[in-house]
mmCIF file of C-alpha atoms in Angstrom:
data_model
loop_
_atom_site.group_PDB
_atom_site.id
_atom_site.type_symbol
_atom_site.label_atom_id
_atom_site.label_comp_id
_atom_site.label_asym_id
_atom_site.label_seq_id
_atom_site.Cartn_x
_atom_site.Cartn_y
_atom_site.Cartn_z
ATOM 1 C CA ASP N 89 11.963 26.860 -10.469
ATOM 2 C CA MET N 90 8.262 26.057 -10.886
ATOM 3 C CA LYS N 91 7.471 23.487 -8.274
ATOM 4 C CA VAL N 92 4.747 22.144 -6.028
ATOM 5 C CA THR N 93 6.147 20.495 -2.921
ATOM 6 C CA GLN N 94 4.240 18.110 -0.692
ATOM 7 C CA MET N 95 5.159 16.968 2.798
ATOM 8 C CA PRO N 96 5.281 14.319 4.045
ATOM 9 C CA ARG N 97 5.597 11.963 1.099
ATOM 10 C CA TYR N 98 4.687 8.900 3.136
ATOM 11 C CA LEU N 99 2.703 8.634 6.334
ATOM 12 C CA ILE N 100 1.252 5.829 8.442
ATOM 13 C CA LYS N 101 -1.349 6.774 11.042
ATOM 14 C CA ARG N 102 -3.643 4.904 13.367
ATOM 15 C CA MET N 103 -7.388 5.252 13.033
ATOM 16 C CA GLY N 104 -8.580 8.260 15.038
ATOM 17 C CA GLU N 105 -5.306 10.173 14.820
ATOM 18 C CA ASN N 106 -5.106 13.595 13.225
ATOM 19 C CA VAL N 107 -3.289 14.022 9.926
ATOM 20 C CA LEU N 108 -1.738 17.142 8.452
ATOM 21 C CA LEU N 109 -0.641 17.183 4.814
ATOM 22 C CA GLU N 110 1.182 20.265 3.657
ATOM 23 C CA CYS N 111 1.679 21.748 0.226
ATOM 24 C CA GLY N 112 3.732 24.652 -1.028
ATOM 25 C CA GLN N 113 4.176 26.300 -4.406
ATOM 26 C CA ASP N 114 6.709 28.850 -5.594
ATOM 27 C CA MET N 115 4.830 30.159 -8.633
ATOM 28 C CA SER N 116 2.577 32.722 -6.898
ATOM 29 C CA HIS N 117 -0.406 30.799 -8.216
ATOM 30 C CA GLU N 118 -3.769 32.044 -7.059
ATOM 31 C CA THR N 119 -5.604 28.717 -7.024
ATOM 32 C CA MET N 120 -4.679 25.532 -5.206
ATOM 33 C CA TYR N 121 -6.305 22.116 -5.007
ATOM 34 C CA TRP N 122 -6.303 18.902 -3.035
ATOM 35 C CA TYR N 123 -7.142 15.648 -4.819
ATOM 36 C CA ARG N 124 -7.081 12.041 -3.767
ATOM 37 C CA GLN N 125 -6.277 9.180 -6.120
ATOM 38 C CA ASP N 126 -7.578 5.670 -5.657
ATOM 39 C CA PRO N 127 -7.368 2.666 -8.000
ATOM 40 C CA GLY N 128 -10.296 2.617 -10.382
ATOM 41 C CA LEU N 129 -11.575 6.007 -9.240
ATOM 42 C CA GLY N 130 -9.047 8.306 -10.818
ATOM 43 C CA LEU N 131 -8.565 11.738 -9.313
ATOM 44 C CA GLN N 132 -11.263 13.153 -7.057
ATOM 45 C CA LEU N 133 -11.319 16.794 -5.950
ATOM 46 C CA ILE N 134 -11.494 17.300 -2.195
ATOM 47 C CA TYR N 135 -11.122 21.074 -1.863
ATOM 48 C CA ILE N 136 -10.230 24.046 -3.998
ATOM 49 C CA SER N 137 -8.784 27.305 -2.727
ATOM 50 C CA TYR N 138 -9.211 30.454 -4.804
ATOM 51 C CA ASP N 139 -6.871 32.490 -2.615
ATOM 52 C CA VAL N 140 -6.011 33.093 1.030
ATOM 53 C CA ASP N 141 -8.984 32.151 3.248
ATOM 54 C CA SER N 142 -11.176 31.545 0.177
ATOM 55 C CA ASN N 143 -11.803 27.807 0.088
ATOM 56 C CA SER N 144 -14.602 25.748 -1.429
ATOM 57 C CA GLU N 145 -15.634 22.152 -1.169
ATOM 58 C CA GLY N 146 -14.904 19.854 -4.035
ATOM 59 C CA ASP N 147 -16.656 16.614 -4.839
ATOM 60 C CA ILE N 148 -15.648 14.619 -1.738
ATOM 61 C CA PRO N 149 -15.012 17.058 1.159
ATOM 62 C CA LYS N 150 -16.484 14.929 3.942
ATOM 63 C CA GLY N 151 -13.914 14.082 6.597
ATOM 64 C CA TYR N 152 -11.461 16.748 5.440
ATOM 65 C CA ARG N 153 -10.772 20.393 6.073
ATOM 66 C CA VAL N 154 -8.259 22.797 4.640
ATOM 67 C CA SER N 155 -6.363 25.899 5.579
ATOM 68 C CA ARG N 156 -4.768 28.555 3.415
ATOM 69 C CA LYS N 157 -3.248 31.452 5.336
ATOM 70 C CA LYS N 158 -0.553 32.303 2.795
ATOM 71 C CA ARG N 159 -0.919 32.231 -0.961
ATOM 72 C CA GLU N 160 1.965 29.783 -1.369
ATOM 73 C CA HIS N 161 0.824 27.294 1.238
ATOM 74 C CA PHE N 162 -2.235 25.012 1.401
ATOM 75 C CA SER N 163 -2.855 22.390 4.086
ATOM 76 C CA LEU N 164 -5.176 19.386 4.189
ATOM 77 C CA ILE N 165 -6.290 18.243 7.613
ATOM 78 C CA LEU N 166 -7.938 14.978 8.565
ATOM 79 C CA ASP N 167 -9.444 15.156 12.027
ATOM 80 C CA SER N 168 -9.674 11.600 13.334
ATOM 81 C CA ALA N 169 -8.469 9.635 10.342
ATOM 82 C CA LYS N 170 -10.440 6.673 9.060
ATOM 83 C CA THR N 171 -9.218 3.578 7.264
ATOM 84 C CA ASN N 172 -11.146 4.569 4.130
ATOM 85 C CA GLN N 173 -8.994 7.684 3.916
ATOM 86 C CA THR N 174 -6.022 5.523 2.997
ATOM 87 C CA SER N 175 -5.041 6.957 -0.368
ATOM 88 C CA VAL N 176 -2.541 8.995 -2.323
ATOM 89 C CA TYR N 177 -3.176 12.713 -1.947
ATOM 90 C CA PHE N 178 -2.104 15.222 -4.570
ATOM 91 C CA CYS N 179 -1.833 18.946 -4.223
ATOM 92 C CA ALA N 180 -1.952 21.097 -7.338
ATOM 93 C CA SER N 181 -1.861 24.760 -8.217
ATOM 94 C CA SER N 182 -2.878 26.900 -11.184
ATOM 95 C CA LEU N 183 -2.337 30.546 -12.013
ATOM 96 C CA PHE N 184 -6.070 31.216 -11.891
ATOM 97 C CA SER N 185 -9.214 29.142 -11.475
ATOM 98 C CA GLY N 186 -10.541 29.390 -15.038
ATOM 99 C CA ALA N 187 -11.418 26.234 -16.946
ATOM 100 C CA GLY N 188 -8.499 26.582 -19.347
ATOM 101 C CA ASN N 189 -5.774 26.870 -16.718
ATOM 102 C CA THR N 190 -3.052 24.254 -16.451
ATOM 103 C CA LEU N 191 -2.661 22.444 -13.154
ATOM 104 C CA TYR N 192 0.779 21.798 -11.697
ATOM 105 C CA PHE N 193 0.887 18.823 -9.365
ATOM 106 C CA GLY N 194 3.116 17.785 -6.513
ATOM 107 C CA GLU N 195 4.540 14.295 -6.275
ATOM 108 C CA GLY N 196 1.867 13.083 -3.900
ATOM 109 C CA SER N 197 1.561 12.062 -0.255
ATOM 110 C CA ARG N 198 0.798 8.419 0.402
ATOM 111 C CA LEU N 199 -1.286 8.019 3.560
ATOM 112 C CA ILE N 200 -2.011 4.672 5.172
ATOM 113 C CA VAL N 201 -4.507 4.576 8.034
ATOM 114 C CA VAL N 202 -4.402 1.384 10.090
ATOM 115 C CA GLY G 27 -24.049 17.275 -16.591
ATOM 116 C CA ASP G 28 -20.559 17.307 -18.050
ATOM 117 C CA SER G 29 -18.800 13.995 -18.412
ATOM 118 C CA VAL G 30 -15.681 12.405 -19.873
ATOM 119 C CA THR G 31 -15.551 8.813 -21.048
ATOM 120 C CA GLN G 32 -12.133 7.360 -21.577
ATOM 121 C CA MET G 33 -10.898 3.964 -22.613
ATOM 122 C CA GLN G 34 -10.194 2.357 -19.282
ATOM 123 C CA GLY G 35 -7.835 -0.277 -18.125
ATOM 124 C CA GLN G 36 -4.516 -1.043 -19.638
ATOM 125 C CA VAL G 37 -3.142 -0.793 -23.122
ATOM 126 C CA THR G 38 -0.060 -2.884 -23.826
ATOM 127 C CA LEU G 39 2.090 -2.144 -26.846
ATOM 128 C CA SER G 40 5.554 -2.812 -28.154
ATOM 129 C CA GLU G 41 8.046 -0.090 -29.017
ATOM 130 C CA ASP G 42 7.316 1.627 -32.344
ATOM 131 C CA ASP G 43 3.633 0.598 -32.225
ATOM 132 C CA PHE G 44 0.878 3.112 -32.943
ATOM 133 C CA LEU G 45 -1.009 4.432 -29.907
ATOM 134 C CA PHE G 46 -4.674 5.365 -29.856
ATOM 135 C CA ILE G 47 -6.536 6.174 -26.640
ATOM 136 C CA ASN G 48 -10.213 6.933 -26.963
ATOM 137 C CA CYS G 49 -11.819 9.904 -25.199
ATOM 138 C CA THR G 50 -15.305 11.296 -25.664
ATOM 139 C CA TYR G 51 -16.986 14.046 -23.720
ATOM 140 C CA SER G 52 -20.386 15.529 -23.049
ATOM 141 C CA THR G 53 -21.048 19.184 -22.362
ATOM 142 C CA THR G 54 -23.395 21.923 -23.451
ATOM 143 C CA TRP G 55 -20.673 24.522 -23.850
ATOM 144 C CA TYR G 56 -17.245 24.950 -25.414
ATOM 145 C CA PRO G 57 -14.762 23.384 -23.052
ATOM 146 C CA THR G 58 -11.021 23.319 -22.942
ATOM 147 C CA LEU G 59 -9.741 19.784 -23.390
ATOM 148 C CA PHE G 60 -6.584 18.403 -21.838
ATOM 149 C CA TRP G 61 -4.494 15.278 -21.758
ATOM 150 C CA TYR G 62 -2.443 14.818 -18.596
ATOM 151 C CA VAL G 63 0.192 12.115 -18.163
ATOM 152 C CA GLN G 64 1.262 10.543 -14.897
ATOM 153 C CA TYR G 65 4.545 8.669 -14.725
ATOM 154 C CA PRO G 66 5.111 6.153 -11.921
ATOM 155 C CA GLY G 67 5.729 7.806 -8.571
ATOM 156 C CA GLU G 68 4.887 11.287 -9.858
ATOM 157 C CA GLY G 69 1.934 13.606 -10.003
ATOM 158 C CA PRO G 70 0.062 14.202 -13.257
ATOM 159 C CA GLN G 71 1.550 16.740 -15.653
ATOM 160 C CA LEU G 72 0.098 18.456 -18.655
ATOM 161 C CA LEU G 73 0.755 16.699 -21.933
ATOM 162 C CA LEU G 74 -1.317 18.911 -24.197
ATOM 163 C CA LYS G 75 -4.400 21.079 -24.245
ATOM 164 C CA VAL G 76 -6.674 22.568 -26.862
ATOM 165 C CA THR G 77 -8.992 25.475 -26.231
ATOM 166 C CA THR G 78 -10.668 25.856 -29.606
ATOM 167 C CA ALA G 79 -12.925 23.402 -31.388
ATOM 168 C CA ASN G 80 -11.436 21.651 -34.410
ATOM 169 C CA ASN G 81 -7.905 22.516 -33.395
ATOM 170 C CA LYS G 82 -5.152 20.015 -32.800
ATOM 171 C CA GLY G 83 -2.773 19.878 -29.880
ATOM 172 C CA ILE G 84 0.707 18.431 -30.397
ATOM 173 C CA SER G 85 3.367 17.719 -27.795
ATOM 174 C CA ARG G 86 6.282 15.295 -27.509
ATOM 175 C CA GLY G 87 5.036 13.342 -30.531
ATOM 176 C CA PHE G 88 1.507 13.003 -29.134
ATOM 177 C CA GLU G 89 -1.447 14.652 -30.799
ATOM 178 C CA ALA G 90 -5.150 15.077 -30.134
ATOM 179 C CA THR G 91 -7.816 16.873 -32.144
ATOM 180 C CA TYR G 92 -10.733 18.650 -30.490
ATOM 181 C CA ASP G 93 -13.584 17.315 -32.626
ATOM 182 C CA LYS G 94 -16.786 19.095 -31.685
ATOM 183 C CA GLY G 95 -18.794 17.139 -34.239
ATOM 184 C CA THR G 96 -18.067 13.770 -32.658
ATOM 185 C CA THR G 97 -17.355 15.254 -29.187
ATOM 186 C CA SER G 98 -14.065 13.404 -29.102
ATOM 187 C CA PHE G 99 -10.468 14.186 -28.118
ATOM 188 C CA HIS G 100 -8.616 10.965 -28.866
ATOM 189 C CA LEU G 101 -4.909 10.759 -28.097
ATOM 190 C CA GLN G 102 -2.542 9.365 -30.727
ATOM 191 C CA LYS G 103 1.133 8.764 -31.194
ATOM 192 C CA ALA G 104 2.690 7.255 -34.266
ATOM 193 C CA SER G 105 5.500 5.336 -32.580
ATOM 194 C CA VAL G 106 5.595 4.742 -28.830
ATOM 195 C CA GLN G 107 8.697 4.237 -26.749
ATOM 196 C CA GLU G 108 9.197 2.380 -23.485
ATOM 197 C CA SER G 109 9.532 5.770 -21.749
ATOM 198 C CA ASP G 110 5.916 6.543 -22.704
ATOM 199 C CA SER G 111 4.703 3.966 -20.186
ATOM 200 C CA ALA G 112 2.402 5.942 -17.897
ATOM 201 C CA VAL G 113 -1.224 6.656 -17.079
ATOM 202 C CA TYR G 114 -2.974 9.067 -19.438
ATOM 203 C CA TYR G 115 -5.950 11.163 -18.330
ATOM 204 C CA CYS G 116 -8.425 12.941 -20.589
ATOM 205 C CA VAL G 117 -9.772 16.043 -18.841
ATOM 206 C CA LEU G 118 -12.533 18.506 -19.671
ATOM 207 C CA GLY G 119 -12.377 22.049 -18.360
ATOM 208 C CA ASP G 120 -15.717 23.767 -18.299
ATOM 209 C CA TYR G 121 -17.895 26.188 -16.372
ATOM 210 C CA VAL G 122 -20.705 25.202 -14.059
ATOM 211 C CA GLY G 123 -22.587 28.347 -13.150
ATOM 212 C CA ASP G 124 -19.990 30.935 -12.187
ATOM 213 C CA ASN G 125 -17.310 28.415 -11.339
ATOM 214 C CA SER G 126 -14.915 26.522 -13.512
ATOM 215 C CA LYS G 127 -14.692 22.770 -13.128
ATOM 216 C CA LEU G 128 -12.363 20.039 -14.299
ATOM 217 C CA ILE G 129 -13.878 16.663 -15.173
ATOM 218 C CA TRP G 130 -11.302 13.879 -15.170
ATOM 219 C CA GLY G 131 -11.513 10.632 -17.065
ATOM 220 C CA LEU G 132 -10.567 7.514 -15.135
ATOM 221 C CA GLY G 133 -7.230 7.138 -16.865
ATOM 222 C CA THR G 134 -5.684 4.662 -19.277
ATOM 223 C CA SER G 135 -2.537 2.833 -18.265
ATOM 224 C CA LEU G 136 -0.081 2.430 -21.130
ATOM 225 C CA VAL G 137 2.592 -0.248 -20.894
ATOM 226 C CA VAL G 138 5.193 -0.264 -23.648
ATOM 227 C CA ASN G 139 7.395 -3.332 -23.858
ATOM 228 C CA PRO G 140 10.900 -3.021 -25.301
#
């Protein structure tokens, strides 16, 4: 079954705490992504991973880092969360990184930082 | 640089109405154009994509034509149903230097009343 799975789906953290969002895919896709979605701003790319240990910054990487040690798994880490990082985070994967590739998204992780 | 301009905000229709969502783009190359749909509580999913200029993409009753002359990729559906209520994103897939890049429109929320 072609699926992108995100954990946790909902998370409340205090400002300054660390946050770990995890993403897995079962399609052996080479490329994985982390986006955040905010009202009025659409989807913004945080990081893209081209393969294991091959990660690049997206449009809004500040305050985030990522880890990809296995092809099927991609983590987003917030060291010392801030209230402006309250958002819905989406992980996605695609077979390759070319411009014509289809992205497959997870169901999202809603993070609230208080 | 590349850009996508999409009708923003909310479109409210009744069942069996005609749907038209405007999307125009700007690029110096030949992009792939996508429409993604996001249902409530889910991640975006591909609705249709077109890789070649002047071709039409059709899926689930929706259609969009890649018009290079007017640089447009408007989404249409002849008769909407309540189940079509969702957010629709126009997306441009292009290359910036050696890397591919996806440019997302801000989304159009469609509400279909029974």
